[in-house]
Coordinates of C-alpha atoms in Angstrom, one line a residue:
Chain L
X1446 CA 105.3 98.6 77.9
X1447 CA 105.6 99.3 81.3
X1448 CA 103.4 102.6 80.7
X1449 CA 100.0 104.4 80.6
X1450 CA 98.1 105.2 78.1
X1451 CA 94.8 107.5 77.8
X1452 CA 93.3 109.3 75.2
X1453 CA 89.7 110.1 75.7
X1454 CA 87.1 112.5 74.3
X1455 CA 83.5 113.0 76.3
X1456 CA 81.5 115.3 76.1
X1457 CA 79.0 116.0 79.1
X1458 CA 77.1 119.7 78.4
X1459 CA 79.3 122.1 77.7
X1460 CA 82.7 121.0 78.7
X1461 CA 84.3 118.9 76.6
X1462 CA 87.0 116.7 76.9
X1463 CA 90.1 115.8 74.4
X1464 CA 93.0 114.7 76.5
X1465 CA 95.4 112.5 75.5
X1466 CA 98.7 111.5 77.6
X1467 CA 101.7 108.8 78.1
X1468 CA 103.4 108.3 81.0
X1469 CA 105.2 105.9 82.9
X1470 CA 104.0 102.9 85.1
X1471 CA 106.0 103.2 87.6
X1472 CA 105.8 105.8 91.2
X1473 CA 103.5 108.8 91.2
X1474 CA 102.1 110.8 88.1
X1475 CA 99.8 114.4 89.4
X1476 CA 97.1 115.0 86.7
X1477 CA 97.6 119.2 87.6
X1478 CA 94.9 121.6 87.2
X1479 CA 92.2 124.0 88.2
X1480 CA 88.4 122.9 89.2
X1481 CA 86.6 122.0 86.6
X1482 CA 89.2 120.9 84.0
X1483 CA 88.3 117.1 83.1
X1484 CA 91.1 115.1 86.2
X1485 CA 88.2 113.6 87.9
X1486 CA 86.5 113.3 84.0
X1487 CA 89.6 111.7 83.5
X1488 CA 90.4 109.7 86.2
X1489 CA 87.4 107.9 86.5
X1490 CA 87.4 107.2 82.5
X1491 CA 90.8 105.2 83.5
X1492 CA 88.1 103.4 86.6
X1493 CA 85.6 102.7 84.5
X1494 CA 83.4 104.5 86.4
X1495 CA 82.4 106.6 83.6
X1496 CA 82.1 105.4 79.8
X1497 CA 83.3 108.2 77.3
X1498 CA 82.1 109.5 74.1
X1499 CA 85.5 107.4 73.1
X1500 CA 88.2 106.5 74.4
X1501 CA 91.7 104.2 75.3
X1502 CA 92.7 102.9 77.8
X1503 CA 96.1 100.9 78.2
X1504 CA 97.9 100.0 81.1
X1505 CA 100.9 98.2 81.1
X1506 CA 100.3 96.4 77.3
X1507 CA 96.9 95.7 78.8
X1508 CA 93.3 97.7 76.7
X1509 CA 91.0 98.4 79.6
X1510 CA 89.1 100.2 76.4
X1511 CA 89.3 101.3 72.3
X1512 CA 86.2 100.6 70.3
X1513 CA 83.5 98.7 71.5
X1514 CA 85.6 97.4 73.7
X1515 CA 85.1 97.7 77.6
X1516 CA 86.2 96.1 81.1
X1517 CA 83.7 97.4 83.5
X1518 CA 85.5 98.3 86.4
X1519 CA 85.3 95.5 89.2
X1520 CA 87.5 93.4 86.5
X1521 CA 90.2 96.1 86.1
X1522 CA 93.3 95.8 88.1
X1523 CA 93.0 99.4 90.1
X1524 CA 92.1 100.7 93.5
X1525 CA 90.2 103.8 94.0
X1526 CA 90.9 106.8 96.9
X1527 CA 87.7 109.2 96.7
X1528 CA 87.6 112.3 97.7
X1529 CA 85.4 112.0 100.7
X1530 CA 86.5 108.0 102.7
X1531 CA 83.0 106.7 101.1
X1532 CA 83.4 104.3 104.1
X1533 CA 80.8 100.7 104.1
X1534 CA 78.4 102.1 106.7
X1535 CA 77.2 99.6 107.7
X1536 CA 80.7 97.8 108.3
X1537 CA 83.0 98.0 110.9
X1538 CA 86.9 98.9 109.8
X1539 CA 88.1 95.6 109.8
X1540 CA 84.9 94.8 107.0
X1541 CA 85.8 97.2 105.2
X1542 CA 89.3 96.4 104.8
X1543 CA 88.7 93.7 104.0
X1544 CA 85.6 93.5 101.9
X1545 CA 88.5 94.3 98.4
X1546 CA 90.7 91.9 100.1
X1547 CA 88.1 88.3 100.3
X1548 CA 86.9 90.0 96.4
X1549 CA 91.0 88.9 94.7
X1550 CA 92.2 85.5 94.3
X1551 CA 94.5 84.2 97.0
X1552 CA 97.1 83.8 94.2
X1553 CA 96.7 87.9 93.0
X1554 CA 97.6 88.4 96.1
X1555 CA 100.2 90.9 96.4
X1556 CA 100.4 92.4 99.4
X1557 CA 99.8 91.3 103.0
X1558 CA 96.9 93.1 105.0
X1559 CA 98.7 93.5 108.8
X1560 CA 101.4 94.9 106.0
X1561 CA 99.5 98.0 104.5
X1562 CA 97.6 98.1 108.2
X1563 CA 100.2 98.6 109.6
X1564 CA 101.8 101.2 107.1
X1565 CA 98.8 103.2 107.2
X1566 CA 98.9 102.7 110.9
X1567 CA 95.4 101.4 111.5
X1568 CA 95.8 98.8 113.7
X1569 CA 94.1 100.1 116.5
X1570 CA 90.9 100.9 115.1
X1571 CA 89.9 98.0 113.5
X1572 CA 87.2 97.1 116.1
X1573 CA 85.7 100.5 115.8
X1574 CA 82.6 102.2 113.9
X1575 CA 83.1 104.0 110.7
X1576 CA 81.2 106.3 112.9
X1577 CA 83.7 106.7 115.3
X1578 CA 86.8 107.5 113.3
X1579 CA 88.2 111.4 112.5
X1580 CA 89.0 112.4 109.3
X1581 CA 92.0 111.6 108.7
X1582 CA 91.9 107.8 110.3
X1583 CA 89.3 107.5 107.6
X1584 CA 90.7 108.5 104.5
X1585 CA 93.4 106.3 106.3
X1586 CA 91.5 103.2 105.9
X1587 CA 90.1 103.9 102.7
X1588 CA 92.9 103.8 101.8
X1589 CA 94.1 100.8 103.3
X1590 CA 91.0 99.5 101.7
X1591 CA 92.0 100.7 98.1
X1592 CA 95.1 99.4 98.4
X1593 CA 94.7 95.5 100.1
X1594 CA 93.2 94.9 96.4
X1595 CA 96.6 94.5 95.5
X1596 CA 96.1 96.7 92.7
X1597 CA 98.5 97.2 89.6
X1598 CA 97.8 101.1 89.2
X1599 CA 96.4 103.6 92.3
X1600 CA 93.5 106.1 91.1
X1601 CA 93.1 109.1 93.7
X1602 CA 91.2 111.4 93.3
X1603 CA 92.0 114.6 96.4
X1604 CA 92.4 112.1 98.7
X1605 CA 93.2 115.1 101.0
X1606 CA 91.7 118.3 99.8
X1607 CA 88.3 117.1 102.4
X1608 CA 90.6 117.2 105.1
X1609 CA 91.7 120.5 107.3
X1610 CA 95.5 120.9 108.0
X1611 CA 96.2 119.3 110.5
X1612 CA 94.6 115.6 108.8
X1613 CA 96.6 117.3 105.5
X1614 CA 100.1 116.7 107.3
X1615 CA 99.4 113.6 109.4
X1616 CA 98.0 111.9 106.4
X1617 CA 101.3 113.4 103.7
X1618 CA 104.2 110.6 105.4
X1619 CA 102.1 107.7 104.2
X1620 CA 101.7 108.8 101.3
X1621 CA 105.0 110.2 100.6
X1622 CA 106.1 106.6 101.9
X1623 CA 103.3 104.4 99.6
X1624 CA 105.3 103.4 96.4
X1625 CA 108.4 103.5 98.0
X1626 CA 106.6 100.6 100.0
X1627 CA 104.8 98.5 97.5
X1628 CA 105.9 100.2 94.6
X1629 CA 102.5 100.3 93.0
X1630 CA 102.1 103.0 90.1
X1631 CA 99.7 105.8 90.6
X1632 CA 97.9 108.6 89.2
X1633 CA 96.7 111.8 92.2
X1634 CA 94.6 113.6 91.3
X1635 CA 95.4 117.8 92.4
X1636 CA 95.5 121.4 92.5
X1637 CA 97.8 121.7 95.0
X1638 CA 100.4 122.6 93.6
X1639 CA 102.7 122.0 97.4
X1640 CA 100.4 118.8 97.1
X1641 CA 102.1 118.0 93.9
X1642 CA 105.4 119.2 94.1
X1643 CA 105.9 116.3 97.4
X1644 CA 104.7 113.0 95.4
X1645 CA 104.8 113.7 91.5
X1646 CA 107.1 111.9 89.9
X1647 CA 105.4 112.8 86.5
X1648 CA 102.6 115.6 86.1
X1649 CA 99.8 115.9 83.9
X1650 CA 98.5 119.1 83.4
X1651 CA 95.4 119.7 82.6
X1652 CA 93.5 122.9 81.0
X1653 CA 89.8 123.3 80.3
X1654 CA 89.8 119.6 79.0
X1655 CA 93.1 119.2 77.7
X1656 CA 96.9 117.9 78.5
X1657 CA 98.8 121.1 78.4
X1658 CA 101.9 119.6 79.2
X1659 CA 102.7 116.3 80.0
X1660 CA 106.7 115.4 81.7
X1661 CA 109.0 115.0 84.4
X1662 CA 107.6 116.9 87.5
X1663 CA 110.8 118.9 87.9
X1664 CA 111.0 119.2 85.4
X1665 CA 107.2 121.2 84.2
X1666 CA 107.1 122.5 88.1
X1667 CA 110.2 125.1 86.9
X1668 CA 109.5 125.9 83.2
X1669 CA 108.2 129.2 82.8
X1670 CA 105.6 129.4 80.2
X1671 CA 103.2 127.0 82.2
X1672 CA 101.0 129.4 85.4
X1673 CA 102.2 126.9 87.6
X1674 CA 105.6 128.3 88.4
X1675 CA 104.2 132.2 89.1
X1676 CA 102.1 130.7 92.1
X1677 CA 103.2 132.8 94.9
X1678 CA 104.6 129.7 96.6
X1679 CA 105.7 128.4 93.3
X1680 CA 108.8 125.8 94.1
X1681 CA 110.7 123.4 92.4
X1682 CA 111.9 119.9 93.7
X1683 CA 115.8 118.7 94.0
X1684 CA 116.8 114.4 94.4
X1685 CA 119.5 113.6 96.3
X1686 CA 120.6 111.2 99.3
X1687 CA 121.5 112.0 103.2
X1688 CA 125.0 112.4 103.1
X1689 CA 126.5 113.5 106.7
X1690 CA 124.3 114.5 109.3
X1691 CA 126.0 117.2 112.0
X1692 CA 125.4 116.5 115.6
X1693 CA 126.9 119.6 116.0
X1694 CA 124.4 122.2 114.3
X1695 CA 121.8 119.8 114.4
X1696 CA 121.5 119.5 110.7
X1697 CA 121.4 117.0 108.1
X1698 CA 123.2 117.3 104.9
X1699 CA 121.5 116.5 101.2
X1700 CA 124.2 115.6 98.7
X1701 CA 123.7 115.4 95.3
X1702 CA 126.1 116.3 92.0
X1703 CA 125.8 120.0 91.7
X1704 CA 126.7 121.0 95.0
X1705 CA 124.9 120.3 99.0
X1706 CA 122.1 121.6 101.3
X1707 CA 121.7 121.3 104.6
X1708 CA 118.3 120.8 106.5
X1709 CA 117.7 120.6 110.1
X1710 CA 118.6 117.1 111.5
X1711 CA 116.7 114.2 110.1
X1712 CA 117.0 111.2 111.5
X1713 CA 117.5 109.1 108.0
X1714 CA 120.5 106.7 107.2
X1715 CA 123.2 108.0 105.5
X1716 CA 122.6 107.2 101.7
X1717 CA 118.8 107.5 102.0
X1718 CA 116.7 108.7 99.0
X1719 CA 116.2 112.6 99.9
X1720 CA 113.5 114.6 97.5
X1721 CA 113.9 118.7 98.7
X1722 CA 111.4 121.2 97.7
X1723 CA 112.9 125.3 97.7
X1724 CA 110.5 128.1 97.0
X1725 CA 111.3 130.5 94.0
X1726 CA 110.7 133.6 96.1
X1727 CA 113.7 131.4 99.1
X1728 CA 115.9 131.4 96.1
X1729 CA 118.7 134.8 95.6
X1730 CA 121.4 135.5 93.1
X1731 CA 125.3 136.5 93.5
X1732 CA 127.8 136.6 91.2
X1733 CA 130.4 135.3 93.8
X1734 CA 130.8 132.3 96.0
X1735 CA 130.7 134.6 99.0
X1736 CA 130.9 132.8 102.7
X1737 CA 130.6 135.7 104.9
X1738 CA 126.6 135.5 104.8
X1739 CA 124.1 134.1 106.7
X1740 CA 123.5 131.7 103.6
X1741 CA 124.3 127.6 104.0
X1742 CA 123.3 126.8 100.9
X1743 CA 125.3 128.0 97.8
X1744 CA 125.3 126.6 94.7
X1745 CA 126.7 127.0 90.8
X1746 CA 124.0 126.9 88.2
X1747 CA 123.4 128.8 85.2
X1748 CA 120.8 130.9 83.7
X1749 CA 118.2 129.3 81.4
X1750 CA 115.6 131.0 80.9
X1751 CA 113.6 134.7 82.4
X1752 CA 110.0 136.2 82.4
X1753 CA 109.6 139.4 84.2
X1754 CA 105.9 138.7 86.1
X1755 CA 105.5 141.5 87.0
X1756 CA 106.7 145.3 86.7
X1757 CA 108.8 144.7 89.7
X1758 CA 109.4 140.8 89.8
X1759 CA 111.9 138.5 87.8
X1760 CA 111.4 134.7 87.3
X1761 CA 114.3 132.6 86.3
X1762 CA 114.7 129.2 85.7
X1763 CA 117.7 127.9 86.6
X1764 CA 119.7 124.4 86.3
X1765 CA 122.2 123.1 88.3
X1766 CA 126.1 121.4 87.5
X1767 CA 123.7 118.3 87.3
X1768 CA 121.0 119.5 85.0
X1769 CA 118.2 120.0 88.1
X1770 CA 116.6 122.4 88.2
X1771 CA 115.6 125.7 90.5
X1772 CA 113.3 128.2 89.9
X1773 CA 114.4 131.4 91.6
X1774 CA 112.5 135.3 91.7
X1775 CA 113.9 138.4 92.7
X1776 CA 113.0 141.8 91.9
X1777 CA 113.8 143.5 88.8
X1778 CA 116.2 145.7 89.7
X1779 CA 118.4 143.5 91.5
X1780 CA 118.5 141.8 88.0
X1781 CA 119.2 144.4 85.6
X1782 CA 122.2 145.5 88.3
X1783 CA 123.6 142.1 88.4
X1784 CA 123.6 142.0 84.7
X1785 CA 121.1 138.9 84.8
X1786 CA 120.6 137.1 81.6
X1787 CA 120.1 133.2 79.8
X1788 CA 123.3 131.6 79.8
X1789 CA 125.3 132.9 82.7
X1790 CA 126.6 132.0 85.2
X1791 CA 125.3 132.7 89.2
X1792 CA 125.2 131.1 92.9
X1793 CA 121.8 130.8 93.8
X1794 CA 121.9 131.1 97.3
X1795 CA 119.1 129.7 99.3
X1796 CA 118.0 130.3 102.5
X1797 CA 115.8 127.6 102.9
X1798 CA 114.8 124.2 101.9
X1799 CA 112.1 122.1 102.9
X1800 CA 112.7 118.1 103.1
X1801 CA 110.0 116.2 101.7
X1802 CA 110.7 112.2 102.1
Chain Y
X1499 CA 36.2 85.3 119.5
X1500 CA 37.0 85.8 115.6
X1501 CA 40.2 83.9 116.9
X1502 CA 39.4 82.7 113.0
X1503 CA 39.1 86.9 111.3
X1504 CA 42.3 87.4 113.2
X1505 CA 44.5 84.7 112.2
X1506 CA 43.2 85.2 108.1
X1507 CA 44.4 89.1 108.7
X1508 CA 47.3 88.5 110.2
X1509 CA 47.9 85.2 107.4
X1510 CA 47.1 87.7 104.9
X1511 CA 49.0 90.6 105.9
X1512 CA 51.8 88.1 106.5
X1513 CA 51.5 86.6 102.4
X1514 CA 51.1 90.2 101.1
X1515 CA 54.3 91.8 102.7
X1516 CA 55.9 88.6 101.6
X1517 CA 55.3 89.6 98.0
X1518 CA 55.2 92.8 98.2
X1519 CA 59.2 92.8 99.0
X1520 CA 59.6 90.2 96.0
X1521 CA 58.2 92.8 93.4
X1522 CA 58.4 95.9 95.4
X1523 CA 62.3 95.9 95.8
X1524 CA 63.9 95.9 92.3
X1525 CA 60.6 98.2 91.2
X1526 CA 62.2 100.5 94.4
X1527 CA 66.0 100.1 92.3
X1528 CA 65.1 100.7 88.9
X1529 CA 62.3 103.6 90.0
X1530 CA 65.3 105.1 91.8
X1531 CA 68.4 104.3 89.2
X1532 CA 66.2 105.1 86.0
X1533 CA 66.8 107.7 83.6
X1534 CA 63.6 106.6 81.5
X1535 CA 61.5 109.6 80.7
X1536 CA 58.6 107.4 81.0
X1537 CA 59.8 106.7 84.6
X1538 CA 57.3 109.0 86.7
X1539 CA 54.6 107.7 84.2
X1540 CA 55.5 104.0 86.2
X1541 CA 56.0 106.5 89.4
X1542 CA 52.3 107.9 89.4
X1543 CA 50.9 104.6 88.9
X1544 CA 52.3 103.3 92.1
X1545 CA 51.7 105.7 94.2
X1546 CA 47.9 106.0 92.9
X1547 CA 46.2 103.5 95.8
X1548 CA 47.4 106.8 97.8
X1549 CA 45.0 109.1 96.7
X1550 CA 42.0 106.2 95.3
X1551 CA 39.3 105.3 97.5
X1552 CA 39.9 101.9 97.9
X1553 CA 35.8 100.6 96.5
X1554 CA 37.5 102.5 93.0
X1555 CA 40.2 100.3 93.5
X1556 CA 38.1 96.6 94.3
X1557 CA 35.7 97.5 91.9
X1558 CA 38.4 97.1 89.0
X1559 CA 40.2 94.5 90.8
X1560 CA 36.3 92.8 90.7
X1561 CA 36.1 93.3 86.1
X1562 CA 39.5 92.7 85.3
X1563 CA 39.3 89.2 87.5
X1564 CA 36.2 87.9 87.0
X1565 CA 34.9 85.8 84.6
X1566 CA 34.2 88.3 82.4
X1567 CA 37.1 90.6 82.6
X1568 CA 40.3 90.1 81.1
X1569 CA 43.1 88.1 83.5
X1570 CA 39.8 86.1 85.1
X1571 CA 38.6 84.5 81.4
X1572 CA 42.6 84.3 80.8
X1573 CA 42.6 82.3 84.2
X1574 CA 39.6 79.9 83.4
X1575 CA 40.6 79.2 79.9
X1576 CA 44.0 78.1 81.4
X1577 CA 41.6 75.6 84.0
X1578 CA 42.7 77.8 86.9
X1579 CA 39.3 78.7 89.7
X1580 CA 38.5 83.0 89.2
X1581 CA 40.2 85.0 92.2
X1582 CA 37.0 87.1 93.5
X1583 CA 35.8 86.0 96.9
X1584 CA 39.6 84.1 97.9
X1585 CA 42.6 84.1 99.8
X1586 CA 44.8 84.3 96.8
X1587 CA 42.0 86.6 95.6
X1588 CA 43.0 89.0 98.8
X1589 CA 46.5 89.3 99.1
X1590 CA 46.7 90.4 94.8
X1591 CA 44.5 92.8 96.0
X1592 CA 46.7 94.0 99.2
X1593 CA 49.4 93.3 96.8
X1594 CA 48.3 95.9 94.8
X1595 CA 46.5 98.2 97.7
X1596 CA 49.7 98.7 99.9
X1597 CA 51.9 98.9 96.6
X1598 CA 53.6 102.3 97.4
X1599 CA 53.6 101.8 101.6
X1600 CA 56.1 99.3 100.7
X1601 CA 58.2 100.5 97.4
X1602 CA 57.9 104.4 97.9
X1603 CA 60.7 104.0 101.6
X1604 CA 62.2 101.7 99.4
X1605 CA 63.5 103.8 97.1
X1606 CA 63.5 106.3 98.7
X1607 CA 66.5 104.8 101.3
X1608 CA 67.5 103.4 97.3
X1609 CA 67.7 107.1 96.7
X1610 CA 69.6 108.3 99.5
X1611 CA 73.4 105.9 99.6
X1612 CA 73.1 107.6 96.1
X1613 CA 75.9 106.0 93.9
X1614 CA 79.4 106.4 95.7
X1615 CA 79.2 103.6 97.7
X1616 CA 78.2 100.8 94.5
X1617 CA 81.3 103.0 92.6
X1618 CA 83.7 102.3 95.6
X1619 CA 81.8 98.3 96.0
X1620 CA 82.8 98.7 91.7
X1621 CA 86.9 99.5 92.4
X1622 CA 86.5 97.2 94.6
X1623 CA 86.1 94.0 92.4
X1624 CA 82.4 93.3 93.7
X1625 CA 80.4 92.3 90.6
X1626 CA 76.9 94.3 89.8
X1627 CA 75.1 92.0 92.1
X1628 CA 77.0 91.6 94.3
X1629 CA 77.0 94.9 95.1
X1630 CA 73.4 95.3 95.2
X1631 CA 73.0 92.2 97.6
X1632 CA 76.3 93.6 99.4
X1633 CA 75.6 97.2 99.9
X1634 CA 72.7 98.3 98.1
X1635 CA 70.4 96.0 100.4
X1636 CA 72.1 96.0 103.7
X1637 CA 72.2 100.2 103.7
X1638 CA 68.8 100.2 102.3
X1639 CA 67.5 98.1 105.8
X1640 CA 65.5 100.9 107.5
X1641 CA 64.0 101.9 104.1
X1642 CA 63.4 98.4 104.3
X1643 CA 62.0 97.6 107.8
X1644 CA 59.9 100.8 107.1
X1645 CA 58.5 99.6 104.6
X1646 CA 57.2 96.3 105.6
X1647 CA 56.2 97.6 109.3
X1648 CA 54.2 99.5 106.9
X1649 CA 53.0 96.8 103.8
X1650 CA 51.7 95.4 106.9
X1651 CA 50.3 97.4 109.1
X1652 CA 48.3 98.9 106.1
X1653 CA 46.8 95.4 104.9
X1654 CA 45.8 95.0 108.2
X1655 CA 43.6 98.3 108.6
X1656 CA 42.0 97.6 105.2
X1657 CA 38.4 97.5 104.5
X1658 CA 37.3 98.5 100.7
X1659 CA 39.3 96.2 98.6
X1660 CA 38.6 92.9 100.8
X1661 CA 34.9 93.5 100.8
X1662 CA 34.5 94.7 97.0
X1663 CA 36.7 92.1 95.5
X1664 CA 36.5 89.2 99.1
X1665 CA 33.2 89.6 100.4
X1666 CA 32.9 88.4 103.7
X1667 CA 33.3 84.6 104.0
X1668 CA 34.5 83.0 107.1
X1669 CA 38.3 81.7 107.0
X1670 CA 38.7 82.3 103.4
X1671 CA 38.0 86.1 103.5
X1672 CA 36.3 87.7 106.2
X1673 CA 39.2 89.7 108.2
X1674 CA 39.1 91.6 111.1
X1675 CA 38.0 95.2 109.7
X1676 CA 35.5 93.2 108.1
X1677 CA 34.6 91.5 111.4
X1678 CA 34.2 94.4 113.2
X1679 CA 31.6 95.7 110.7
X1680 CA 29.8 92.3 110.2
X1681 CA 29.2 93.7 115.0
X1682 CA 28.5 96.9 114.2
X1683 CA 25.8 96.3 111.2
X1684 CA 24.4 93.5 114.0
X1685 CA 24.6 94.8 117.1
X1686 CA 27.1 93.0 118.8
X1687 CA 28.9 96.1 120.8
X1688 CA 31.1 94.1 122.9
X1689 CA 32.2 92.0 120.5
X1690 CA 33.1 95.0 118.2
X1691 CA 34.4 97.1 121.3
X1692 CA 37.2 94.6 121.6
X1693 CA 38.0 94.1 118.0
X1694 CA 38.5 97.6 117.6
X1695 CA 40.2 98.6 121.1
X1696 CA 43.4 95.7 120.0
X1697 CA 43.3 97.3 116.2
X1698 CA 44.2 100.6 118.1
X1699 CA 46.6 98.8 120.3
X1700 CA 48.1 97.5 117.3
X1701 CA 48.8 100.3 114.9
X1702 CA 50.3 102.3 117.7
X1703 CA 53.0 99.6 118.8
X1704 CA 53.5 99.0 115.3
X1705 CA 53.9 103.2 115.1
X1706 CA 56.0 103.0 117.5
X1707 CA 58.4 100.9 117.3
X1708 CA 58.6 101.3 114.0
X1709 CA 60.5 105.2 115.0
X1710 CA 62.2 103.7 118.0
X1711 CA 63.8 101.2 115.6
X1712 CA 65.1 103.7 112.9
X1713 CA 65.8 106.5 116.0
X1714 CA 68.6 103.3 116.8
X1715 CA 69.4 102.8 113.1
X1716 CA 70.6 105.9 113.2
X1717 CA 72.8 105.8 116.4
X1718 CA 74.3 103.1 114.7
X1719 CA 75.2 105.6 111.4
X1720 CA 73.2 104.5 109.0

């Protein structure tokens, strides 16, 4: 029963939404697509801010909307983070945080006020007036305010898109720790593949109001039939655990069942969950495992799909021995030279790995 | 001195402002949020006193509220006194006359807030009434201040409607502006000077403090 079931049809001028998907009510599910594809409309409908023509919204077996039944927004156990922080300007930061917190009955509170305040690093801001905050600070307060309602579902509508690069980078770590720390399932609207790769466990691809694909993020991001694998910064995500630290060369090794990869030294305990992002353009191939190369991350893999993405480049989908997927973009000349074909075993040489947790 | 007229004027303005806030707030809210096609018809009716000569308004009110008018005859049948030439009658006239001065700023303030803060409040578990009192009202505070000040000051300064519907009964309907008119008619220039000069100072102080207050609220982030 622990899942999110959504099915919506709605007409708004020329735009027609006809989307249905089911996703586990755990971790982060990203609603992903170009602007105008209906992501925000879906999120607003789930929150009850928009009453769609026809729809069914069912969370963990509880029906929020079906036929004539419609639970109004303030009675849904959700939290919503908007694109702009939208703090109440007539209240101080503390009052903003307390707004939702006070409206939830004591016995229904499942998060501690101080825990959330610390988690988002807003303690030093409590006494300030909202208009004295920077963009990043405002959004952190907004996220904390939303979480303090002890939601069963956290809805986020591109919470980083209104921020500059630095503010984005400063908030990202908070978002990454959120679902580990609080275990609140969330739906995250985004058009940024990089954000999705960093945060999402599951993906719902929307295109012109319809669901194009839905499933595990690691799988969908590497599917060659979906446009996201063709982006210039297309990437695969791999999951593993911190295995050892190498103090001599200042590296941290991430172990997986398919081998190990090195990242720059990070202060994480051994055994800690780790997610890494590997760009398609950083993966080259060889037919044998070379040791006379500067590349230290070499993983055996099987080619399971290939597409020409332009006259000079080929995109390959590789399956590692533990089943995880990798993308590799190489020149067509090399692919032909090596005689790459589906089913073939190769060695993926990974030039650069980005650690995300 | 005309202390009676001054006291009556202040009483009328205060009562009128209070009544206007009571009926003007829901009206302004409806005008700001309704999607009814006939909304702007109501909006135009509310704004009508801005352009209508006060005497025209007073004339129709006199007819409507008088013993032969629709409202007046109904009141008589209910055993009530008719309103013309009484203080309550003045209040009714002033309320209609000053309506746009209160409704317009509050409506603009509600529109300026937009839907977003109310949506945020809804996602933070606030019921519709809770959202109105906890978010919409405080955010619209500058509009309420402007509306109250304008409504009060405008009522203090009214003349045409008062004269038509209230007449000139000392202690009941003889307000400042009528008193000034009286003094001038009877060539009592000194008394007229005192009242007129007082009004001038009063008006300036009101408008100046309003601008000052708006500035301060803006600095506070409104």
